[in-house]
PDB file of C-alpha atoms in Angstrom:
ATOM      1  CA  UNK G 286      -9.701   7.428 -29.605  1.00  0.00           C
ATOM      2  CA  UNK G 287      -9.020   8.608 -33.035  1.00  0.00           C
ATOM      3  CA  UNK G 288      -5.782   6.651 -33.014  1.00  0.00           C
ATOM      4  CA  UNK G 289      -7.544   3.556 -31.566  1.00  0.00           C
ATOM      5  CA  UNK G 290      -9.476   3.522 -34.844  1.00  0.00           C
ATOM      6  CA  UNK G 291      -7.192   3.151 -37.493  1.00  0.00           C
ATOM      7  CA  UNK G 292      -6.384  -0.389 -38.495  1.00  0.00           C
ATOM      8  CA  UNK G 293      -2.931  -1.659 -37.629  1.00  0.00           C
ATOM      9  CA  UNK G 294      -0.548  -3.356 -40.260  1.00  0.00           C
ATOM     10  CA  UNK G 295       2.547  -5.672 -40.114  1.00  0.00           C
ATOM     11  CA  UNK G 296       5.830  -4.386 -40.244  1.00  0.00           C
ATOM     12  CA  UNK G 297       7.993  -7.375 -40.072  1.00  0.00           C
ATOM     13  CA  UNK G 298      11.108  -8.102 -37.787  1.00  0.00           C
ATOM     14  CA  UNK G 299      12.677 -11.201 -38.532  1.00  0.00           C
ATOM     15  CA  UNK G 300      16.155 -12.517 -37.065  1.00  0.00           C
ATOM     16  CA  UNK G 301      16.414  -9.766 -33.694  1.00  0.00           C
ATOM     17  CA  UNK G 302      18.849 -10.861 -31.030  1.00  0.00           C
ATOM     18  CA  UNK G 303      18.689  -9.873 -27.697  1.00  0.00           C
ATOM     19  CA  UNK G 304      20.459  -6.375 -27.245  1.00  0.00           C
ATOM     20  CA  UNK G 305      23.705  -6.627 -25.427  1.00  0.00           C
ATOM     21  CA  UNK G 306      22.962  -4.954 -22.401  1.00  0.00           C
ATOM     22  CA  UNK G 307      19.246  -6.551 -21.624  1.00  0.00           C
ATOM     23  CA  UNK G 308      21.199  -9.966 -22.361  1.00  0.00           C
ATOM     24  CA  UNK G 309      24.284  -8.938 -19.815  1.00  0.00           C
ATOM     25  CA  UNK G 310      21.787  -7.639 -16.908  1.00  0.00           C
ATOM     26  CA  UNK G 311      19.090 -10.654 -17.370  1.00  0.00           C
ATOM     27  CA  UNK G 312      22.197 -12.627 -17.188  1.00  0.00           C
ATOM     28  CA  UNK G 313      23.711 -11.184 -14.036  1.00  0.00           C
ATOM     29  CA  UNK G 314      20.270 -10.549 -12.416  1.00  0.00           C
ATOM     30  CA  UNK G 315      19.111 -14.122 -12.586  1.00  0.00           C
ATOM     31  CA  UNK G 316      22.565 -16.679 -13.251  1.00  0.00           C
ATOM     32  CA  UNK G 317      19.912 -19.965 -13.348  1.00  0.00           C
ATOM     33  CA  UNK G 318      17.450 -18.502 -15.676  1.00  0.00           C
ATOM     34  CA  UNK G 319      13.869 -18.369 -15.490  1.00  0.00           C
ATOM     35  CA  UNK G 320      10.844 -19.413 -17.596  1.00  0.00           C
ATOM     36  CA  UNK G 321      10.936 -16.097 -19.606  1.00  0.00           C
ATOM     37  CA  UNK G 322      14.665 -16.873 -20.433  1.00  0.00           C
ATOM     38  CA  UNK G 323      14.260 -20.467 -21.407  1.00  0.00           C
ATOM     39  CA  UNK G 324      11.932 -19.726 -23.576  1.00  0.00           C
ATOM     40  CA  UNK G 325      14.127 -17.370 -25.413  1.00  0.00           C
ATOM     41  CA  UNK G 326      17.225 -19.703 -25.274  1.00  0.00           C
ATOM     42  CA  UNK G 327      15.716 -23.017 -26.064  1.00  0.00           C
ATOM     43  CA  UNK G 328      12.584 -21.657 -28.349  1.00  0.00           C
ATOM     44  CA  UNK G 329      14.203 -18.537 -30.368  1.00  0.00           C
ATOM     45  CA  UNK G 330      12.947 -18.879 -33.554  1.00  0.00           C
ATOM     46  CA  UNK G 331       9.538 -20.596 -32.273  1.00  0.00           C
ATOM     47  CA  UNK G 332       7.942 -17.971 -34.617  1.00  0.00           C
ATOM     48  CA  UNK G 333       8.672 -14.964 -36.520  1.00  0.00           C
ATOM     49  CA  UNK G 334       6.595 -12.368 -37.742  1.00  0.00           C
ATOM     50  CA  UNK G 335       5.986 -13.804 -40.937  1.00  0.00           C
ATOM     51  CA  UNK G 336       3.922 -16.156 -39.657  1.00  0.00           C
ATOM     52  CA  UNK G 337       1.467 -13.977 -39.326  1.00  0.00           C
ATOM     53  CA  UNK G 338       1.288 -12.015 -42.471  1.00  0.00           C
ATOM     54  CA  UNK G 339      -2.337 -12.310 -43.478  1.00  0.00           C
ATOM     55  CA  UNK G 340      -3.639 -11.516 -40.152  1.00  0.00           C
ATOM     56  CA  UNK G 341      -3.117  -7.610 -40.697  1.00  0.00           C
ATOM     57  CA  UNK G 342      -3.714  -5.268 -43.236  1.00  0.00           C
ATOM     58  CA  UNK G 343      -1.186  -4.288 -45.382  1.00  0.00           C
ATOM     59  CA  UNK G 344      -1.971  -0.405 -44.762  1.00  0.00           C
ATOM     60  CA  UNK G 345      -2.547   0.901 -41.504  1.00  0.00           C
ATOM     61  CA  UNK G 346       0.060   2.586 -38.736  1.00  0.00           C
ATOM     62  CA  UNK G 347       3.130  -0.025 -37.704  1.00  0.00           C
ATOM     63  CA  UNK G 348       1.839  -3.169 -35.170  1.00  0.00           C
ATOM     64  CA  UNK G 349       3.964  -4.499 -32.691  1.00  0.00           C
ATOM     65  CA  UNK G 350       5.602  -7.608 -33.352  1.00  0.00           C
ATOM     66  CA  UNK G 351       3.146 -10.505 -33.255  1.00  0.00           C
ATOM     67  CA  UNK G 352       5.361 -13.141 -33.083  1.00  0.00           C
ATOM     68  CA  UNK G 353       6.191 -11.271 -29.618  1.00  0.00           C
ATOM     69  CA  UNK G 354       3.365 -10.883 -29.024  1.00  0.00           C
ATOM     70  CA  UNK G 355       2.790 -14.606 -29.326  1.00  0.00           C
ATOM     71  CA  UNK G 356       5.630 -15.156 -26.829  1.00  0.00           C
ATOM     72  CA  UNK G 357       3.656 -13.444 -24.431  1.00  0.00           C
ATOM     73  CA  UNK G 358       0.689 -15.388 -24.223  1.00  0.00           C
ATOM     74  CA  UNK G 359       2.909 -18.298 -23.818  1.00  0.00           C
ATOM     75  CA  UNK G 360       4.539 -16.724 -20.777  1.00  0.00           C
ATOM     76  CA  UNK G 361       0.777 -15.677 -19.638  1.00  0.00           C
ATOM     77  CA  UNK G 362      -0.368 -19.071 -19.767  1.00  0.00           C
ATOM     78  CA  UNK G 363       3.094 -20.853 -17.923  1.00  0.00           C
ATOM     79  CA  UNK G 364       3.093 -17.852 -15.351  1.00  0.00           C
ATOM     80  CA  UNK G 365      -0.778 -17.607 -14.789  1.00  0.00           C
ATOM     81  CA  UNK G 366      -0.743 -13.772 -15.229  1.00  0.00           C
ATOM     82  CA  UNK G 367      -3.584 -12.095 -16.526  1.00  0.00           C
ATOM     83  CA  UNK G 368      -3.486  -8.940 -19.679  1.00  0.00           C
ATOM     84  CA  UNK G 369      -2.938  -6.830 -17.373  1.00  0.00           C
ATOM     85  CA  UNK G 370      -0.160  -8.332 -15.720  1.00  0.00           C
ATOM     86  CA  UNK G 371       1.388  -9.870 -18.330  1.00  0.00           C
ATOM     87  CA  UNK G 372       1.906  -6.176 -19.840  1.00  0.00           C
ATOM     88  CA  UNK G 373       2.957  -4.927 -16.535  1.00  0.00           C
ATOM     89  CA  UNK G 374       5.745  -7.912 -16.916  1.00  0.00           C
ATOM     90  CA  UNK G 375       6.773  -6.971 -20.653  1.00  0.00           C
ATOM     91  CA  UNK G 376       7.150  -3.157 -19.158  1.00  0.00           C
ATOM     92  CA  UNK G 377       9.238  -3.819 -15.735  1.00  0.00           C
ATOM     93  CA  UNK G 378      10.637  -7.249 -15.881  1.00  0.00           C
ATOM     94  CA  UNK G 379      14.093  -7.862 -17.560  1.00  0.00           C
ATOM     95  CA  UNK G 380      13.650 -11.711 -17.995  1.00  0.00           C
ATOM     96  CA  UNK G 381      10.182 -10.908 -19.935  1.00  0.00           C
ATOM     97  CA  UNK G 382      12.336  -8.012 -21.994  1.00  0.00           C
ATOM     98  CA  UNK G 383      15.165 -10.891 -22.557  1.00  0.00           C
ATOM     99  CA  UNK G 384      13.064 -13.627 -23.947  1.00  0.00           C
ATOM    100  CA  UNK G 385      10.981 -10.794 -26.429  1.00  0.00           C
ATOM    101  CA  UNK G 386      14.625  -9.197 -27.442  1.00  0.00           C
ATOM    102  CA  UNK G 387      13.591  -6.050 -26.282  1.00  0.00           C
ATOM    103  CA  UNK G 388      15.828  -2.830 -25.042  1.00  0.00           C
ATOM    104  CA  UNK G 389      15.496  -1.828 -21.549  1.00  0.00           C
ATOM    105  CA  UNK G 390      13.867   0.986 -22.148  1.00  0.00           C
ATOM    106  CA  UNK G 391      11.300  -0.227 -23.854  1.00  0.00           C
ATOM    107  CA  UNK G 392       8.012   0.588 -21.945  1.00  0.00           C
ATOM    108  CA  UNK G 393       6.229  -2.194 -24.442  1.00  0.00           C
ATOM    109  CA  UNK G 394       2.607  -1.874 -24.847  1.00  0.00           C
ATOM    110  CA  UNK G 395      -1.252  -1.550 -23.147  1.00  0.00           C
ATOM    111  CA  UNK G 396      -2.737  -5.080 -21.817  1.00  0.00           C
ATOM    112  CA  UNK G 397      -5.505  -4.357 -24.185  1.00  0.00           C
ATOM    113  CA  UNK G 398      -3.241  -5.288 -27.016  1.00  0.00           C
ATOM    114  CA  UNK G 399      -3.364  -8.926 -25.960  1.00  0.00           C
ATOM    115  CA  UNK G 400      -7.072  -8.834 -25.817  1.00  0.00           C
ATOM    116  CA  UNK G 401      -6.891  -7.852 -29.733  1.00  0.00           C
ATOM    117  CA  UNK G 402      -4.105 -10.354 -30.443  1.00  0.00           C
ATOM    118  CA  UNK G 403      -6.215 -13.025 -29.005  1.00  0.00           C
ATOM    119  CA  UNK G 404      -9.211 -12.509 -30.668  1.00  0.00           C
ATOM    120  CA  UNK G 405      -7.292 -12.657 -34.076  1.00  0.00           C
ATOM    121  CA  UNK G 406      -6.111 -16.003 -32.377  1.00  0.00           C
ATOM    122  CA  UNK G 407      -9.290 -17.230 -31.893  1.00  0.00           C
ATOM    123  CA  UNK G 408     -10.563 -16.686 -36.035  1.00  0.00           C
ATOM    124  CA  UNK G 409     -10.187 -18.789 -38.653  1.00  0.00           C
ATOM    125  CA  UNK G 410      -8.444 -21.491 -37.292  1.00  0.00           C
ATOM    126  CA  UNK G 411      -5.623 -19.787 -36.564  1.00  0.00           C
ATOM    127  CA  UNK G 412      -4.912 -20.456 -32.902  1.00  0.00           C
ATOM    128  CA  UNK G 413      -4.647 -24.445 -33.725  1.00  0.00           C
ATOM    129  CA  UNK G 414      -2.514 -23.757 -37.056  1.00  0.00           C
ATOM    130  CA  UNK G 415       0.226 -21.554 -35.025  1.00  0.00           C
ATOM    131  CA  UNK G 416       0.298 -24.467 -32.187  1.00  0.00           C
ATOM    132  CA  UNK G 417       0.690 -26.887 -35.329  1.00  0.00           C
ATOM    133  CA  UNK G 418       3.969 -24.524 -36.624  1.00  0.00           C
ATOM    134  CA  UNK G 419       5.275 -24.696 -33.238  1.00  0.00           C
ATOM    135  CA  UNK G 420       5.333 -28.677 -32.495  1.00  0.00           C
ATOM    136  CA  UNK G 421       7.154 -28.534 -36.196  1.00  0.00           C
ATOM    137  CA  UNK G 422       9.460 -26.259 -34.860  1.00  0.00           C
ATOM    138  CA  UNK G 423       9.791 -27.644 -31.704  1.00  0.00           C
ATOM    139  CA  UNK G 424      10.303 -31.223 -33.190  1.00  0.00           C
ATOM    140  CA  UNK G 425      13.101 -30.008 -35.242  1.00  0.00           C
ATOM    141  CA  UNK G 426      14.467 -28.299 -32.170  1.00  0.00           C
ATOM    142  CA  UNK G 427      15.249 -31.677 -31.225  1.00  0.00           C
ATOM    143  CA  UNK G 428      12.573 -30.698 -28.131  1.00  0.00           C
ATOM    144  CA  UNK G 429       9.984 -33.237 -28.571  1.00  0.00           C
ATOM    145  CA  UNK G 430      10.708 -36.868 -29.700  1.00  0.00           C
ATOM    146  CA  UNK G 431       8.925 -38.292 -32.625  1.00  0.00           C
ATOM    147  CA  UNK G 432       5.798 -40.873 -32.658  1.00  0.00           C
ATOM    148  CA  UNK G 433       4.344 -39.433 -29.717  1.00  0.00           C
ATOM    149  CA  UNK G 434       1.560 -38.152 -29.813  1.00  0.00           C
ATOM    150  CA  UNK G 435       1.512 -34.122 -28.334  1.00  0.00           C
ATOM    151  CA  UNK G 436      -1.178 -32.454 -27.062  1.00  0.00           C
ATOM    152  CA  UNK G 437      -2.317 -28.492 -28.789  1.00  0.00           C
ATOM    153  CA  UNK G 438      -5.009 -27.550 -26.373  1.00  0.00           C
ATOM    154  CA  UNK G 439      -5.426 -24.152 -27.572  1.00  0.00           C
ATOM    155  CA  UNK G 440      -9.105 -23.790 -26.531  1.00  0.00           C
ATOM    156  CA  UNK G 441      -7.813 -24.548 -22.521  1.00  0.00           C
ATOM    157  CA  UNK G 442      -5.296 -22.145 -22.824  1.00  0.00           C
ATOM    158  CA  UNK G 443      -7.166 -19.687 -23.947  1.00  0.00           C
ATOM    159  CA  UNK G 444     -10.534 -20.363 -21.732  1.00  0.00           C
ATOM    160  CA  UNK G 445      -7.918 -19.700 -18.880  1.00  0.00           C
ATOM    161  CA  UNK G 446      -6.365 -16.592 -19.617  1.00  0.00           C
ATOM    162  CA  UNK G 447      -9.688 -15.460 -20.588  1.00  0.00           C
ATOM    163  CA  UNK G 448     -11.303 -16.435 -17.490  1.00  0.00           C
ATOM    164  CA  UNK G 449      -8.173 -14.581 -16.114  1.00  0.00           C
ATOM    165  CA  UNK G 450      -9.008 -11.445 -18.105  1.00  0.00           C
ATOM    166  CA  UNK G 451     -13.081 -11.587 -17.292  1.00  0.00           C
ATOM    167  CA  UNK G 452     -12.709 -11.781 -13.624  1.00  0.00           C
ATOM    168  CA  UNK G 453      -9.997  -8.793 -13.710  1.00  0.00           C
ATOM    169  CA  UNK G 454     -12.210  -6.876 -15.351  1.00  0.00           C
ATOM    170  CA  UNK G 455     -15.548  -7.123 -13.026  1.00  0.00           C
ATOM    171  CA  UNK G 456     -13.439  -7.013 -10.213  1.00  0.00           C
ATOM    172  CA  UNK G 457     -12.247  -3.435 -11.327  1.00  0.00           C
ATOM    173  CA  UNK G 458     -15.324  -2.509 -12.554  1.00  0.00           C
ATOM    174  CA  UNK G 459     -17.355  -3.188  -9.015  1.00  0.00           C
ATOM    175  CA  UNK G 460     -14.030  -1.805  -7.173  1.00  0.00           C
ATOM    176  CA  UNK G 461     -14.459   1.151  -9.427  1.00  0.00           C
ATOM    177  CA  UNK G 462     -18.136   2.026  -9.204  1.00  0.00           C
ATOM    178  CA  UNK G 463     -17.572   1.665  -5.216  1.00  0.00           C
ATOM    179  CA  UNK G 464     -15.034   4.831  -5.216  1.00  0.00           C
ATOM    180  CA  UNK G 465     -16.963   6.588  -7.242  1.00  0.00           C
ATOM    181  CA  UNK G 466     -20.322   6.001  -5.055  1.00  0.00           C
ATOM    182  CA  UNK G 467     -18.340   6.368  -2.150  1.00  0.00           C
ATOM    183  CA  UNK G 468     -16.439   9.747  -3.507  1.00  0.00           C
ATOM    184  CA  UNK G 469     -20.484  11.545  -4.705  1.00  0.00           C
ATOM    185  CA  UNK G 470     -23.116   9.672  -2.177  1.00  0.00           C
ATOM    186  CA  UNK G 471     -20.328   8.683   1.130  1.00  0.00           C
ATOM    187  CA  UNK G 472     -23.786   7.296   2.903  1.00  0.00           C
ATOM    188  CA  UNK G 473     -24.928   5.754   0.624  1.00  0.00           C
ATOM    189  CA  UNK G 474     -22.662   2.756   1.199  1.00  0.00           C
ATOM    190  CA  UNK G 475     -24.295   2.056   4.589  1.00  0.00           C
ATOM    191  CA  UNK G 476     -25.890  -1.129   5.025  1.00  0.00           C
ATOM    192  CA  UNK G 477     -23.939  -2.529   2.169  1.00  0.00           C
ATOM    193  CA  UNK G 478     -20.546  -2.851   2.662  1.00  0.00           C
ATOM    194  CA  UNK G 479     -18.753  -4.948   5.041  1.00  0.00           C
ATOM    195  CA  UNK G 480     -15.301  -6.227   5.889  1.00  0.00           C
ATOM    196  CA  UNK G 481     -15.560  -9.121   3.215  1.00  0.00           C
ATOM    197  CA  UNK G 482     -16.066  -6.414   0.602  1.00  0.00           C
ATOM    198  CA  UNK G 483     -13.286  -4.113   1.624  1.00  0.00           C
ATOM    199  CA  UNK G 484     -10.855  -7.224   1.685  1.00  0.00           C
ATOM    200  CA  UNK G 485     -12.247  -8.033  -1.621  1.00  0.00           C
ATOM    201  CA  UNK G 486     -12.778  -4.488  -3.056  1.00  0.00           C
ATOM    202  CA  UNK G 487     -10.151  -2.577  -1.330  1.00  0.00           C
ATOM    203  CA  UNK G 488      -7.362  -2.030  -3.528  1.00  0.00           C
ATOM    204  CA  UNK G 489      -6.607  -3.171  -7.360  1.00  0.00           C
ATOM    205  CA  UNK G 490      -7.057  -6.313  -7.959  1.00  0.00           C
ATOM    206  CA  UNK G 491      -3.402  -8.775  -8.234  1.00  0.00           C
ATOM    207  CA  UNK G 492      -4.446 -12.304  -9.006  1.00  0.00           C
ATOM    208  CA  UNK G 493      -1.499 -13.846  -8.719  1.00  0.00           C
ATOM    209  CA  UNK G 494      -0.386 -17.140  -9.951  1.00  0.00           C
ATOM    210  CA  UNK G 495      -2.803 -19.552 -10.918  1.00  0.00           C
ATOM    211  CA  UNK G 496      -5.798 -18.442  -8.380  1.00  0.00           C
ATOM    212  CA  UNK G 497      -8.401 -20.820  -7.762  1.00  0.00           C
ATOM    213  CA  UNK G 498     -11.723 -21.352  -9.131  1.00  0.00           C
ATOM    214  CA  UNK G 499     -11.711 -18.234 -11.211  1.00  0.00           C
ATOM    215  CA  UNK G 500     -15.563 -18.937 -12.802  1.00  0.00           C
ATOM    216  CA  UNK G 501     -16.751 -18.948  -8.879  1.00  0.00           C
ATOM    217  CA  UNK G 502     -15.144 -16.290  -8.061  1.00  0.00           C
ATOM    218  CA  UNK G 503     -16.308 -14.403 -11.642  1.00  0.00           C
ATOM    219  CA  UNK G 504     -19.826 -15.455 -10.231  1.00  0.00           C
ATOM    220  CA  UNK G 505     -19.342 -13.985  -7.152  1.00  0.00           C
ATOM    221  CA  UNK G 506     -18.204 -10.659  -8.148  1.00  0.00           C
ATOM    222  CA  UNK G 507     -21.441 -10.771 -10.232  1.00  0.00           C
ATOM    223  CA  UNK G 508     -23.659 -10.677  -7.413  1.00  0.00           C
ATOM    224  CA  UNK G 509     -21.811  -8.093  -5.650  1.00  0.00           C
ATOM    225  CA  UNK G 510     -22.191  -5.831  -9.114  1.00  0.00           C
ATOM    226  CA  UNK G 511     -25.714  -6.601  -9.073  1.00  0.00           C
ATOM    227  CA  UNK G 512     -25.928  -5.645  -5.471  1.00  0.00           C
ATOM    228  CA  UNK G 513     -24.277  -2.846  -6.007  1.00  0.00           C
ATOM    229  CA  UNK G 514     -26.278  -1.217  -8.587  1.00  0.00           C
ATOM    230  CA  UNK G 515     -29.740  -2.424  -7.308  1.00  0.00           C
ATOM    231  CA  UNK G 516     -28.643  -0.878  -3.793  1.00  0.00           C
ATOM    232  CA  UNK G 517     -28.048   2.698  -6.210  1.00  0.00           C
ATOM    233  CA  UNK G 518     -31.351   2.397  -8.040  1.00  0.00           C
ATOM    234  CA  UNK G 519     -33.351   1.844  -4.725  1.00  0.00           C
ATOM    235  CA  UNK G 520     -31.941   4.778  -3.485  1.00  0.00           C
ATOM    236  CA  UNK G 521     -32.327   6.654  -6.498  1.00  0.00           C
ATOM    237  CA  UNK G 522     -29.000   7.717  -7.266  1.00  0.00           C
ATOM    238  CA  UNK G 523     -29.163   5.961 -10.728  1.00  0.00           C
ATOM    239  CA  UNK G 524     -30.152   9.677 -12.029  1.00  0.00           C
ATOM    240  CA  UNK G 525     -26.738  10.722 -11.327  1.00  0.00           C
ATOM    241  CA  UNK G 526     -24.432   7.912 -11.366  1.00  0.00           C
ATOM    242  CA  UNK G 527     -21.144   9.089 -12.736  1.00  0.00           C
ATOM    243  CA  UNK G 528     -19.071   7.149 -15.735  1.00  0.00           C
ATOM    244  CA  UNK G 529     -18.183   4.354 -13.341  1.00  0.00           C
ATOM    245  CA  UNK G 530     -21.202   2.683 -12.311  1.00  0.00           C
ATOM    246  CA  UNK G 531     -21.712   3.577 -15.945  1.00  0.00           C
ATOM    247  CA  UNK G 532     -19.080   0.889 -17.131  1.00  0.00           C
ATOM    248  CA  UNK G 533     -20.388  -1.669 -14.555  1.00  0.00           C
ATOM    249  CA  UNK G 534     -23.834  -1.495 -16.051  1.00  0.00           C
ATOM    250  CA  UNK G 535     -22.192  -2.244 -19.133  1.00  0.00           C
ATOM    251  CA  UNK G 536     -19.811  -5.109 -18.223  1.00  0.00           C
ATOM    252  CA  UNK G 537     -22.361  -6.587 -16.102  1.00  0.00           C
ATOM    253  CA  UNK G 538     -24.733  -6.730 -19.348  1.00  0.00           C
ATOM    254  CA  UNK G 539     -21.585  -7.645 -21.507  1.00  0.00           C
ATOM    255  CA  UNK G 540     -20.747 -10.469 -19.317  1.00  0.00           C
ATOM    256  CA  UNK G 541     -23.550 -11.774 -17.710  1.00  0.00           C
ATOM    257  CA  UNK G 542     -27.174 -13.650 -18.315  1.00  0.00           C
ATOM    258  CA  UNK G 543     -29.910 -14.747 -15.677  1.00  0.00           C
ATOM    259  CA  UNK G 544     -31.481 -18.264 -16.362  1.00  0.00           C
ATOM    260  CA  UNK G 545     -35.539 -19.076 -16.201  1.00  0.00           C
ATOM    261  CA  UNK G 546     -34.626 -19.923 -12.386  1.00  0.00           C
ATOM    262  CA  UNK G 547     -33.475 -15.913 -12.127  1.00  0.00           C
ATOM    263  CA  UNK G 548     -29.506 -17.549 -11.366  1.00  0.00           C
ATOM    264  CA  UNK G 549     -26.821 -14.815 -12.280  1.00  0.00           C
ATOM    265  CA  UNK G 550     -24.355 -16.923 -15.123  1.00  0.00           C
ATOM    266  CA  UNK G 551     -21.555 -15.948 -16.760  1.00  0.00           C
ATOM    267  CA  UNK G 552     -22.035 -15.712 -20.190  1.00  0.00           C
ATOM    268  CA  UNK G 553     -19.237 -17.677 -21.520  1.00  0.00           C
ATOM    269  CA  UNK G 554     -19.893 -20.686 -18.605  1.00  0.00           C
ATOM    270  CA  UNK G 555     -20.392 -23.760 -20.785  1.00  0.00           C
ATOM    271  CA  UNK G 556     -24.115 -23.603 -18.906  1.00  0.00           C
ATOM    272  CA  UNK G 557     -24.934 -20.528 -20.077  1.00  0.00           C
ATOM    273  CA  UNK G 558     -24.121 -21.570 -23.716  1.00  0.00           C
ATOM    274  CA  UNK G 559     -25.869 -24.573 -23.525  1.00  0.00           C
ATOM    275  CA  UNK G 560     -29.019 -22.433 -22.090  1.00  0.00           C
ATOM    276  CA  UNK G 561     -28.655 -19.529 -25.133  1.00  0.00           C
ATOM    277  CA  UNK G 562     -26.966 -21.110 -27.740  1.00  0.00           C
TER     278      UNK G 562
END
């Protein structure tokens, strides 16, 4: 936690080339490329971590490279992958090591890294200046032709991966708070779960690529949470609730509002910020 504390500063690392071996294996593992790799072949250089010198302190213990770290939510975006996948692709995929000229070994970093790296994204302008950078970059790259006119949407990509993120984490949290009532109060449960919620609740949650209608499904989880926890306080067993159901309390407050009709929203739906402001 300590650790968790202390600021982070920028250690620059300009000019890296893919190590030998990551580029040979990458290579021989997948002949035709893949997104990961085209990126690194066609946009090396895209940014470096000078780019983002006054977003850190100058003190602090070493970041990780943002301009990687950039490259990453560009692969999260292309790929549909949430934090937590995207980190589990930086860790275990080669292409991903490849296109972020990282060593094999590497074990790269915890998906809550991105969550920090985006919300520096999201101050001071800085998400549309970086997107301006890269369409100078890219023009020069001899990627996109001049007088037309290129879209930055910055806010949509990052409403998506966001949305991503949010229904991740409620998912985990209700999946969570589940064991953990099932592991303390095993009867508990009766009455409440079904087969919909074991298909839903069952195992960790995996997205995949692009999934559909993440707000509903956000929703949705929402009202199982609330379920959830008024089925323990009717019961009770709110007076000894362990950590989990703990944390759901907390995300559910975090990441949801009711509306004068008593609807569960989503408190970053663009109803719910019409409704508080």
């Amino acid at each position: 936690m300590q650790l968790l504390m202390c600021p982070l500063s920028l250690r620059p690392r300009s000019g890296e080339h893919v190590p030998s071996l990551t580029a040979q294996i990458a290579r021989a593992s997948n002949p035709d490329g893949t997104t990961a790799m085209w990126v690194r072949d066609r946009l090396e250089g895209l940014w470096c971590d000078e780019d983002f010198a006054d977003w850190y302190p100058r003190d602090g213990r070493p970041g990780l490279s943002p301009a990687q770290l950039a490259t990453v939510c560009v692969l999260q975006f292309l790929l549909g992958l949430s934090d937590r996948q995207a980190a589990e692709a930086v860790r275990c995929r080669i292409d991903f090591k490849y296109s972020m000229a990282m060593e094999l070994d590497d074990p790269g970093f915890h998906h809550s890294v991105l969550g920090d790296f985006c919300g520096r994204l999201t101050e001071d302008g800085r998400a549309d200046r970086l997107l301006d950078l890269a369409l100078v970059r890219l023009k020069e790259a001899g990627l996109v032709r001049e007088r037309t006119t290129q879209r930055t949407d910055s806010t949509h990509v990052l409403a998506a991966v966001r949305d991503l993120t949010r229904l991740e984490l409620v998912t985990e949290a209700v999946r969570a708070a589940l064991e953990e009532v099932a592991g303390t109060f095993p009867h508990l449960l009766d009455g409440l779960i079904d087969e919909d919620w074991g298909l839903r609740y069952g195992r960790p949650v995996r997205l995949g690529k692009n999934p559909t209608k993440p707000m509903t499904r956000i929703l949705a989880t929402g009202d199982d949470g609330v379920r959830l926890l008024e089925h323990i306080h009717r019961h009770g067993a709110h007076r000894t609730s362990g950590p989990r159901v703990q944390v759901l309390r907390q995300v559910m407050v975090q990441n949801y509002h009711r509306d004068a009709a008593g609807r569960l929203l989503s408190a970053y739906s663009p109803m719910c910020r019409a409704a508080y402001g």
